[in-house]
Amino acid sequence: MAEANTTQASTSEFESYRQAPGEDYMSPEQEAHFREILLSWKQSLMEEVDRTVHHMQDEATNFPDPNDRATQESEFSLELRTRDRERKLIKKIDEALGRIDDHDYGYCEACGVEIGIRRLEARPTATLCIDCKTLDEIRERQRG
């Protein structure tokens, strides 16, 4: 859930890409568009990690009351779980940037078709087209 919110925040700063008539899919301009989105998103996440570290250092207090200590530990635990999700997201962003460098970005890892510009703007780290992602989710529910 947090990832979806972070994704939405990252892409809302950018205008949707307007494909020129006859422009090839994942042209250099499109790759540059997505590189900018991914780098901006990564920068935002890195700044949030820094804020969390400083917050935890500033707020770390040895409360004499066990309830206060427990509350603080619970808050820190939640923040650390959030940062862990963001760390994993940064790894996905780096992988997506690598795919741009290799000119593989925007193509489904399962079937090879174009993922689509609008889907990538909604989820810039997507590696599956909507059909393969839907099948993947159905399989996951059946295992689950």
GROMACS .gro file of N, CA and C in nm:
model
  432
    1MET      N    1   0.082  -0.119   0.000
    1MET     CA    2   0.000   0.000   0.000
    1MET      C    3   0.086   0.125   0.000
    2ALA      N    4   0.188   0.129   0.085
    2ALA     CA    5   0.275   0.245   0.090
    2ALA      C    6   0.346   0.264  -0.043
    3GLU      N    7   0.381   0.152  -0.107
    3GLU     CA    8   0.449   0.160  -0.235
    3GLU      C    9   0.360   0.228  -0.338
    4ALA      N   10   0.233   0.192  -0.340
    4ALA     CA   11   0.142   0.253  -0.436
    4ALA      C   12   0.131   0.402  -0.411
    5ASN      N   13   0.122   0.443  -0.285
    5ASN     CA   14   0.115   0.585  -0.255
    5ASN      C   15   0.243   0.656  -0.296
    6THR      N   16   0.357   0.593  -0.271
    6THR     CA   17   0.485   0.652  -0.310
    6THR      C   18   0.495   0.661  -0.461
    7THR      N   19   0.446   0.559  -0.530
    7THR     CA   20   0.446   0.562  -0.676
    7THR      C   21   0.363   0.677  -0.726
    8GLN      N   22   0.244   0.691  -0.672
    8GLN     CA   23   0.154   0.797  -0.715
    8GLN      C   24   0.219   0.934  -0.694
    9ALA      N   25   0.281   0.952  -0.579
    9ALA     CA   26   0.344   1.081  -0.550
    9ALA      C   27   0.457   1.109  -0.647
   10SER      N   28   0.531   1.005  -0.686
   10SER     CA   29   0.647   1.026  -0.771
   10SER      C   30   0.608   1.066  -0.913
   11THR      N   31   0.500   1.009  -0.963
   11THR     CA   32   0.465   1.035  -1.102
   11THR      C   33   0.374   1.154  -1.119
   12SER      N   34   0.312   1.203  -1.012
   12SER     CA   35   0.219   1.314  -1.026
   12SER      C   36   0.293   1.445  -1.057
   13GLU      N   37   0.424   1.448  -1.034
   13GLU     CA   38   0.502   1.569  -1.059
   13GLU      C   39   0.532   1.586  -1.208
   14PHE      N   40   0.510   1.484  -1.287
   14PHE     CA   41   0.548   1.486  -1.428
   14PHE      C   42   0.426   1.491  -1.516
   15GLU      N   43   0.443   1.557  -1.630
   15GLU     CA   44   0.337   1.554  -1.730
   15GLU      C   45   0.342   1.421  -1.801
   16SER      N   46   0.227   1.371  -1.841
   16SER     CA   47   0.222   1.248  -1.918
   16SER      C   48   0.299   1.268  -2.048
   17TYR      N   49   0.366   1.164  -2.088
   17TYR     CA   50   0.444   1.171  -2.212
   17TYR      C   51   0.349   1.175  -2.330
   18ARG      N   52   0.375   1.267  -2.421
   18ARG     CA   53   0.296   1.276  -2.543
   18ARG      C   54   0.379   1.220  -2.658
   19GLN      N   55   0.335   1.103  -2.703
   19GLN     CA   56   0.407   1.035  -2.809
   19GLN      C   57   0.383   1.106  -2.943
   20ALA      N   58   0.490   1.132  -3.015
   20ALA     CA   59   0.479   1.196  -3.146
   20ALA      C   60   0.425   1.095  -3.247
   21PRO      N   61   0.351   1.143  -3.346
   21PRO     CA   62   0.301   1.050  -3.448
   21PRO      C   63   0.418   0.974  -3.513
   22GLY      N   64   0.405   0.843  -3.518
   22GLY     CA   65   0.509   0.760  -3.579
   22GLY      C   66   0.630   0.734  -3.490
   23GLU      N   67   0.629   0.786  -3.368
   23GLU     CA   68   0.743   0.766  -3.278
   23GLU      C   69   0.748   0.621  -3.231
   24ASP      N   70   0.867   0.563  -3.238
   24ASP     CA   71   0.885   0.426  -3.192
   24ASP      C   72   0.867   0.417  -3.041
   25TYR      N   73   0.820   0.300  -2.997
   25TYR     CA   74   0.807   0.273  -2.855
   25TYR      C   75   0.946   0.269  -2.792
   26MET      N   76   0.958   0.331  -2.678
   26MET     CA   77   1.082   0.344  -2.601
   26MET      C   78   1.193   0.409  -2.684
   27SER      N   79   1.154   0.517  -2.747
   27SER     CA   80   1.250   0.602  -2.818
   27SER      C   81   1.344   0.665  -2.715
   28PRO      N   82   1.454   0.724  -2.758
   28PRO     CA   83   1.544   0.790  -2.662
   28PRO      C   84   1.472   0.895  -2.578
   29GLU      N   85   1.374   0.965  -2.635
   29GLU     CA   86   1.299   1.065  -2.559
   29GLU      C   87   1.214   0.999  -2.450
   30GLN      N   88   1.154   0.886  -2.482
   30GLN     CA   89   1.074   0.814  -2.382
   30GLN      C   90   1.165   0.759  -2.272
   31GLU      N   91   1.278   0.703  -2.310
   31GLU     CA   92   1.372   0.653  -2.210
   31GLU      C   93   1.416   0.766  -2.118
   32ALA      N   94   1.443   0.884  -2.175
   32ALA     CA   95   1.484   0.999  -2.094
   32ALA      C   96   1.371   1.041  -1.999
   33HIS      N   97   1.248   1.036  -2.046
   33HIS     CA   98   1.131   1.069  -1.964
   33HIS      C   99   1.124   0.977  -1.842
   34PHE      N  100   1.138   0.849  -1.865
   34PHE     CA  101   1.129   0.754  -1.755
   34PHE      C  102   1.253   0.757  -1.666
   35ARG      N  103   1.368   0.785  -1.723
   35ARG     CA  104   1.489   0.799  -1.640
   35ARG      C  105   1.470   0.915  -1.542
   36GLU      N  106   1.414   1.026  -1.591
   36GLU     CA  107   1.391   1.143  -1.506
   36GLU      C  108   1.293   1.109  -1.393
   37ILE      N  109   1.185   1.039  -1.427
   37ILE     CA  110   1.088   0.999  -1.326
   37ILE      C  111   1.154   0.911  -1.220
   38LEU      N  112   1.227   0.809  -1.265
   38LEU     CA  113   1.290   0.715  -1.173
   38LEU      C  114   1.395   0.782  -1.085
   39LEU      N  115   1.477   0.867  -1.144
   39LEU     CA  116   1.581   0.935  -1.065
   39LEU      C  117   1.521   1.029  -0.961
   40SER      N  118   1.416   1.100  -1.000
   40SER     CA  119   1.349   1.190  -0.907
   40SER      C  120   1.287   1.112  -0.791
   41TRP      N  121   1.224   1.001  -0.824
   41TRP     CA  122   1.161   0.915  -0.724
   41TRP      C  123   1.266   0.860  -0.628
   42LYS      N  124   1.378   0.814  -0.683
   42LYS     CA  125   1.485   0.760  -0.600
   42LYS      C  126   1.539   0.868  -0.506
   43GLN      N  127   1.559   0.988  -0.559
   43GLN     CA  128   1.609   1.099  -0.477
   43GLN      C  129   1.514   1.128  -0.361
   44SER      N  130   1.385   1.129  -0.390
   44SER     CA  131   1.284   1.154  -0.288
   44SER      C  132   1.289   1.047  -0.179
   45LEU      N  133   1.303   0.921  -0.218
   45LEU     CA  134   1.311   0.812  -0.121
   45LEU      C  135   1.438   0.822  -0.037
   46MET      N  136   1.549   0.858  -0.100
   46MET     CA  137   1.676   0.870  -0.027
   46MET      C  138   1.666   0.983   0.076
   47GLU      N  139   1.601   1.092   0.041
   47GLU     CA  140   1.583   1.202   0.135
   47GLU      C  141   1.498   1.159   0.254
   48GLU      N  142   1.397   1.077   0.227
   48GLU     CA  143   1.311   1.026   0.334
   48GLU      C  144   1.390   0.936   0.429
   49VAL      N  145   1.478   0.855   0.375
   49VAL     CA  146   1.563   0.769   0.458
   49VAL      C  147   1.650   0.856   0.549
   50ASP      N  148   1.709   0.960   0.493
   50ASP     CA  149   1.793   1.051   0.573
   50ASP      C  150   1.711   1.116   0.684
   51ARG      N  151   1.589   1.160   0.652
   51ARG     CA  152   1.503   1.223   0.753
   51ARG      C  153   1.472   1.125   0.866
   52THR      N  154   1.448   1.001   0.830
   52THR     CA  155   1.417   0.900   0.932
   52THR      C  156   1.535   0.878   1.025
   53VAL      N  157   1.654   0.866   0.969
   53VAL     CA  158   1.773   0.845   1.051
   53VAL      C  159   1.789   0.960   1.149
   54HIS      N  160   1.778   1.083   1.100
   54HIS     CA  161   1.793   1.200   1.187
   54HIS      C  162   1.682   1.205   1.292
   55HIS      N  163   1.560   1.172   1.251
   55HIS     CA  164   1.446   1.172   1.344
   55HIS      C  165   1.470   1.071   1.455
   56MET      N  166   1.513   0.952   1.419
   56MET     CA  167   1.534   0.849   1.520
   56MET      C  168   1.649   0.885   1.614
   57GLN      N  169   1.752   0.950   1.560
   57GLN     CA  170   1.863   0.993   1.645
   57GLN      C  171   1.817   1.103   1.741
   58ASP      N  172   1.739   1.197   1.689
   58ASP     CA  173   1.692   1.309   1.771
   58ASP      C  174   1.591   1.266   1.875
   59GLU      N  175   1.507   1.170   1.840
   59GLU     CA  176   1.397   1.130   1.927
   59GLU      C  177   1.433   1.016   2.023
   60ALA      N  178   1.547   0.954   2.003
   60ALA     CA  179   1.583   0.840   2.087
   60ALA      C  180   1.602   0.888   2.231
   61THR      N  181   1.510   0.848   2.315
   61THR     CA  182   1.511   0.887   2.455
   61THR      C  183   1.493   0.762   2.539
   62ASN      N  184   1.562   0.758   2.650
   62ASN     CA  185   1.545   0.645   2.741
   62ASN      C  186   1.439   0.684   2.843
   63PHE      N  187   1.314   0.656   2.807
   63PHE     CA  188   1.203   0.689   2.895
   63PHE      C  189   1.204   0.600   3.019
   64PRO      N  190   1.182   0.658   3.137
   64PRO     CA  191   1.175   0.575   3.257
   64PRO      C  192   1.047   0.491   3.261
   65ASP      N  193   0.940   0.542   3.199
   65ASP     CA  194   0.814   0.470   3.200
   65ASP      C  195   0.815   0.361   3.092
   66PRO      N  196   0.792   0.235   3.130
   66PRO     CA  197   0.794   0.126   3.032
   66PRO      C  198   0.692   0.144   2.919
   67ASN      N  199   0.577   0.205   2.948
   67ASN     CA  200   0.477   0.228   2.844
   67ASN      C  201   0.528   0.328   2.740
   68ASP      N  202   0.596   0.432   2.786
   68ASP     CA  203   0.652   0.531   2.693
   68ASP      C  204   0.761   0.467   2.607
   69ARG      N  205   0.846   0.385   2.672
   69ARG     CA  206   0.951   0.315   2.597
   69ARG      C  207   0.890   0.223   2.492
   70ALA      N  208   0.786   0.151   2.530
   70ALA     CA  209   0.720   0.058   2.437
   70ALA      C  210   0.658   0.133   2.320
   71THR      N  211   0.597   0.247   2.348
   71THR     CA  212   0.538   0.328   2.242
   71THR      C  213   0.646   0.375   2.145
   72GLN      N  214   0.757   0.425   2.199
   72GLN     CA  215   0.865   0.472   2.114
   72GLN      C  216   0.923   0.357   2.031
   73GLU      N  217   0.943   0.242   2.090
   73GLU     CA  218   0.996   0.127   2.017
   73GLU      C  219   0.900   0.084   1.907
   74SER      N  220   0.772   0.089   1.935
   74SER     CA  221   0.672   0.054   1.835
   74SER      C  222   0.676   0.152   1.717
   75GLU      N  223   0.687   0.282   1.747
   75GLU     CA  224   0.696   0.383   1.642
   75GLU      C  225   0.822   0.364   1.558
   76PHE      N  226   0.935   0.339   1.624
   76PHE     CA  227   1.060   0.317   1.553
   76PHE      C  228   1.052   0.192   1.465
   77SER      N  229   0.989   0.088   1.517
   77SER     CA  230   0.974  -0.036   1.442
   77SER      C  231   0.893  -0.013   1.315
   78LEU      N  232   0.785   0.062   1.327
   78LEU     CA  233   0.702   0.094   1.211
   78LEU      C  234   0.782   0.175   1.109
   79GLU      N  235   0.857   0.274   1.156
   79GLU     CA  236   0.939   0.354   1.065
   79GLU      C  237   1.043   0.269   0.995
   80LEU      N  238   1.104   0.178   1.067
   80LEU     CA  239   1.207   0.092   1.008
   80LEU      C  240   1.147  -0.003   0.904
   81ARG      N  241   1.027  -0.054   0.929
   81ARG     CA  242   0.961  -0.140   0.830
   81ARG      C  243   0.930  -0.060   0.703
   82THR      N  244   0.885   0.063   0.723
   82THR     CA  245   0.857   0.149   0.608
   82THR      C  246   0.985   0.175   0.529
   83ARG      N  247   1.093   0.208   0.599
   83ARG     CA  248   1.220   0.232   0.532
   83ARG      C  249   1.270   0.107   0.461
   84ASP      N  250   1.246  -0.011   0.517
   84ASP     CA  251   1.287  -0.135   0.453
   84ASP      C  252   1.212  -0.154   0.321
   85ARG      N  253   1.081  -0.125   0.321
   85ARG     CA  254   1.005  -0.132   0.196
   85ARG      C  255   1.061  -0.033   0.095
   86GLU      N  256   1.096   0.087   0.142
   86GLU     CA  257   1.152   0.188   0.051
   86GLU      C  258   1.290   0.146   0.001
   87ARG      N  259   1.368   0.078   0.085
   87ARG     CA  260   1.499   0.028   0.041
   87ARG      C  261   1.481  -0.072  -0.073
   88LYS      N  262   1.381  -0.160  -0.058
   88LYS     CA  263   1.352  -0.257  -0.164
   88LYS      C  264   1.304  -0.186  -0.290
   89LEU      N  265   1.228  -0.079  -0.272
   89LEU     CA  266   1.180  -0.002  -0.385
   89LEU      C  267   1.296   0.067  -0.457
   90ILE      N  268   1.391   0.119  -0.382
   90ILE     CA  269   1.510   0.181  -0.442
   90ILE      C  270   1.585   0.077  -0.527
   91LYS      N  271   1.592  -0.046  -0.478
   91LYS     CA  272   1.657  -0.153  -0.555
   91LYS      C  273   1.582  -0.175  -0.686
   92LYS      N  274   1.448  -0.176  -0.681
   92LYS     CA  275   1.368  -0.191  -0.803
   92LYS      C  276   1.390  -0.074  -0.899
   93ILE      N  277   1.402   0.046  -0.843
   93ILE     CA  278   1.428   0.164  -0.926
   93ILE      C  279   1.563   0.149  -0.995
   94ASP      N  280   1.665   0.106  -0.920
   94ASP     CA  281   1.798   0.085  -0.979
   94ASP      C  282   1.793  -0.020  -1.090
   95GLU      N  283   1.716  -0.126  -1.069
   95GLU     CA  284   1.701  -0.229  -1.171
   95GLU      C  285   1.633  -0.171  -1.296
   96ALA      N  286   1.532  -0.088  -1.276
   96ALA     CA  287   1.463  -0.025  -1.389
   96ALA      C  288   1.558   0.068  -1.465
   97LEU      N  289   1.639   0.143  -1.391
   97LEU     CA  290   1.738   0.230  -1.457
   97LEU      C  291   1.837   0.146  -1.538
   98GLY      N  292   1.873   0.030  -1.486
   98GLY     CA  293   1.961  -0.062  -1.560
   98GLY      C  294   1.896  -0.110  -1.689
   99ARG      N  295   1.765  -0.138  -1.682
   99ARG     CA  296   1.694  -0.181  -1.803
   99ARG      C  297   1.689  -0.068  -1.906
  100ILE      N  298   1.678   0.056  -1.859
  100ILE     CA  299   1.682   0.169  -1.952
  100ILE      C  300   1.819   0.173  -2.019
  101ASP      N  301   1.926   0.159  -1.939
  101ASP     CA  302   2.062   0.159  -1.995
  101ASP      C  303   2.080   0.049  -2.099
  102ASP      N  304   2.016  -0.066  -2.076
  102ASP     CA  305   2.028  -0.181  -2.167
  102ASP      C  306   1.923  -0.177  -2.279
  103HIS      N  307   1.839  -0.074  -2.279
  103HIS     CA  308   1.730  -0.057  -2.376
  103HIS      C  309   1.630  -0.172  -2.371
  104ASP      N  310   1.612  -0.230  -2.250
  104ASP     CA  311   1.512  -0.335  -2.229
  104ASP      C  312   1.392  -0.283  -2.152
  105TYR      N  313   1.397  -0.158  -2.109
  105TYR     CA  314   1.290  -0.100  -2.026
  105TYR      C  315   1.161  -0.090  -2.107
  106GLY      N  316   1.050  -0.122  -2.041
  106GLY     CA  317   0.920  -0.105  -2.103
  106GLY      C  318   0.867  -0.229  -2.173
  107TYR      N  319   0.942  -0.339  -2.165
  107TYR     CA  320   0.898  -0.463  -2.227
  107TYR      C  321   0.876  -0.569  -2.119
  108CYS      N  322   0.770  -0.645  -2.133
  108CYS     CA  323   0.732  -0.746  -2.036
  108CYS      C  324   0.840  -0.854  -2.026
  109GLU      N  325   0.881  -0.884  -1.904
  109GLU     CA  326   0.981  -0.988  -1.882
  109GLU      C  327   0.928  -1.127  -1.913
  110ALA      N  328   0.796  -1.145  -1.907
  110ALA     CA  329   0.738  -1.277  -1.929
  110ALA      C  330   0.710  -1.306  -2.076
  111CYS      N  331   0.651  -1.209  -2.146
  111CYS     CA  332   0.610  -1.237  -2.285
  111CYS      C  333   0.677  -1.146  -2.389
  112GLY      N  334   0.743  -1.040  -2.343
  112GLY     CA  335   0.816  -0.953  -2.435
  112GLY      C  336   0.738  -0.842  -2.501
  113VAL      N  337   0.608  -0.832  -2.475
  113VAL     CA  338   0.530  -0.725  -2.538
  113VAL      C  339   0.554  -0.592  -2.466
  114GLU      N  340   0.513  -0.485  -2.531
  114GLU     CA  341   0.526  -0.352  -2.473
  114GLU      C  342   0.436  -0.341  -2.349
  115ILE      N  343   0.491  -0.290  -2.242
  115ILE     CA  344   0.412  -0.272  -2.119
  115ILE      C  345   0.317  -0.154  -2.136
  116GLY      N  346   0.361  -0.052  -2.204
  116GLY     CA  347   0.277   0.064  -2.230
  116GLY      C  348   0.319   0.185  -2.148
  117ILE      N  349   0.318   0.299  -2.211
  117ILE     CA  350   0.364   0.423  -2.149
  117ILE      C  351   0.280   0.460  -2.027
  118ARG      N  352   0.147   0.453  -2.038
  118ARG     CA  353   0.062   0.493  -1.925
  118ARG      C  354   0.080   0.401  -1.805
  119ARG      N  355   0.094   0.271  -1.829
  119ARG     CA  356   0.117   0.178  -1.718
  119ARG      C  357   0.251   0.208  -1.652
  120LEU      N  358   0.352   0.237  -1.731
  120LEU     CA  359   0.484   0.268  -1.676
  120LEU      C  360   0.483   0.401  -1.601
  121GLU      N  361   0.402   0.495  -1.646
  121GLU     CA  362   0.391   0.621  -1.572
  121GLU      C  363   0.322   0.597  -1.438
  122ALA      N  364   0.227   0.505  -1.435
  122ALA     CA  365   0.158   0.474  -1.309
  122ALA      C  366   0.248   0.391  -1.217
  123ARG      N  367   0.327   0.302  -1.273
  123ARG     CA  368   0.417   0.216  -1.195
  123ARG      C  369   0.548   0.203  -1.273
  124PRO      N  370   0.639   0.299  -1.253
  124PRO     CA  371   0.763   0.303  -1.333
  124PRO      C  372   0.855   0.182  -1.317
  125THR      N  373   0.834   0.102  -1.212
  125THR     CA  374   0.919  -0.016  -1.193
  125THR      C  375   0.853  -0.143  -1.247
  126ALA      N  376   0.741  -0.130  -1.317
  126ALA     CA  377   0.670  -0.247  -1.369
  126ALA      C  378   0.760  -0.327  -1.462
  127THR      N  379   0.753  -0.460  -1.448
  127THR     CA  380   0.830  -0.549  -1.534
  127THR      C  381   0.740  -0.642  -1.614
  128LEU      N  382   0.610  -0.637  -1.586
  128LEU     CA  383   0.515  -0.723  -1.655
  128LEU      C  384   0.405  -0.640  -1.719
  129CYS      N  385   0.360  -0.685  -1.837
  129CYS     CA  386   0.244  -0.620  -1.898
  129CYS      C  387   0.122  -0.651  -1.812
  130ILE      N  388   0.014  -0.583  -1.836
  130ILE     CA  389  -0.104  -0.598  -1.751
  130ILE      C  390  -0.160  -0.740  -1.757
  131ASP      N  391  -0.155  -0.805  -1.873
  131ASP     CA  392  -0.206  -0.942  -1.884
  131ASP      C  393  -0.121  -1.040  -1.802
  132CYS      N  394   0.011  -1.031  -1.815
  132CYS     CA  395   0.099  -1.121  -1.739
  132CYS      C  396   0.091  -1.092  -1.590
  133LYS      N  397   0.076  -0.965  -1.552
  133LYS     CA  398   0.063  -0.931  -1.411
  133LYS      C  399  -0.067  -0.987  -1.354
  134THR      N  400  -0.174  -0.979  -1.431
  134THR     CA  401  -0.302  -1.035  -1.388
  134THR      C  402  -0.290  -1.186  -1.367
  135LEU      N  403  -0.228  -1.256  -1.461
  135LEU     CA  404  -0.207  -1.401  -1.447
  135LEU      C  405  -0.121  -1.432  -1.325
  136ASP      N  406  -0.018  -1.351  -1.304
  136ASP     CA  407   0.071  -1.369  -1.189
  136ASP      C  408  -0.007  -1.354  -1.058
  137GLU      N  409  -0.095  -1.257  -1.051
  137GLU     CA  410  -0.175  -1.235  -0.930
  137GLU      C  411  -0.275  -1.349  -0.908
  138ILE      N  412  -0.332  -1.402  -1.017
  138ILE     CA  413  -0.425  -1.515  -1.005
  138ILE      C  414  -0.351  -1.636  -0.949
  139ARG      N  415  -0.231  -1.663  -1.004
  139ARG     CA  416  -0.150  -1.776  -0.955
  139ARG      C  417  -0.115  -1.757  -0.808
  140GLU      N  418  -0.082  -1.635  -0.770
  140GLU     CA  419  -0.046  -1.605  -0.630
  140GLU      C  420  -0.164  -1.633  -0.538
  141ARG      N  421  -0.284  -1.593  -0.578
  141ARG     CA  422  -0.403  -1.618  -0.496
  141ARG      C  423  -0.432  -1.767  -0.484
  142GLN      N  424  -0.408  -1.842  -0.591
  142GLN     CA  425  -0.433  -1.986  -0.588
  142GLN      C  426  -0.335  -2.057  -0.496
  143ARG      N  427  -0.211  -2.008  -0.488
  143ARG     CA  428  -0.110  -2.066  -0.398
  143ARG      C  429  -0.139  -2.031  -0.254
  144GLY      N  430  -0.194  -1.909  -0.236
  144GLY     CA  431  -0.206  -1.847  -0.109
  144GLY      C  432  -0.283  -1.894   0.001
   0.00000   0.00000   0.00000
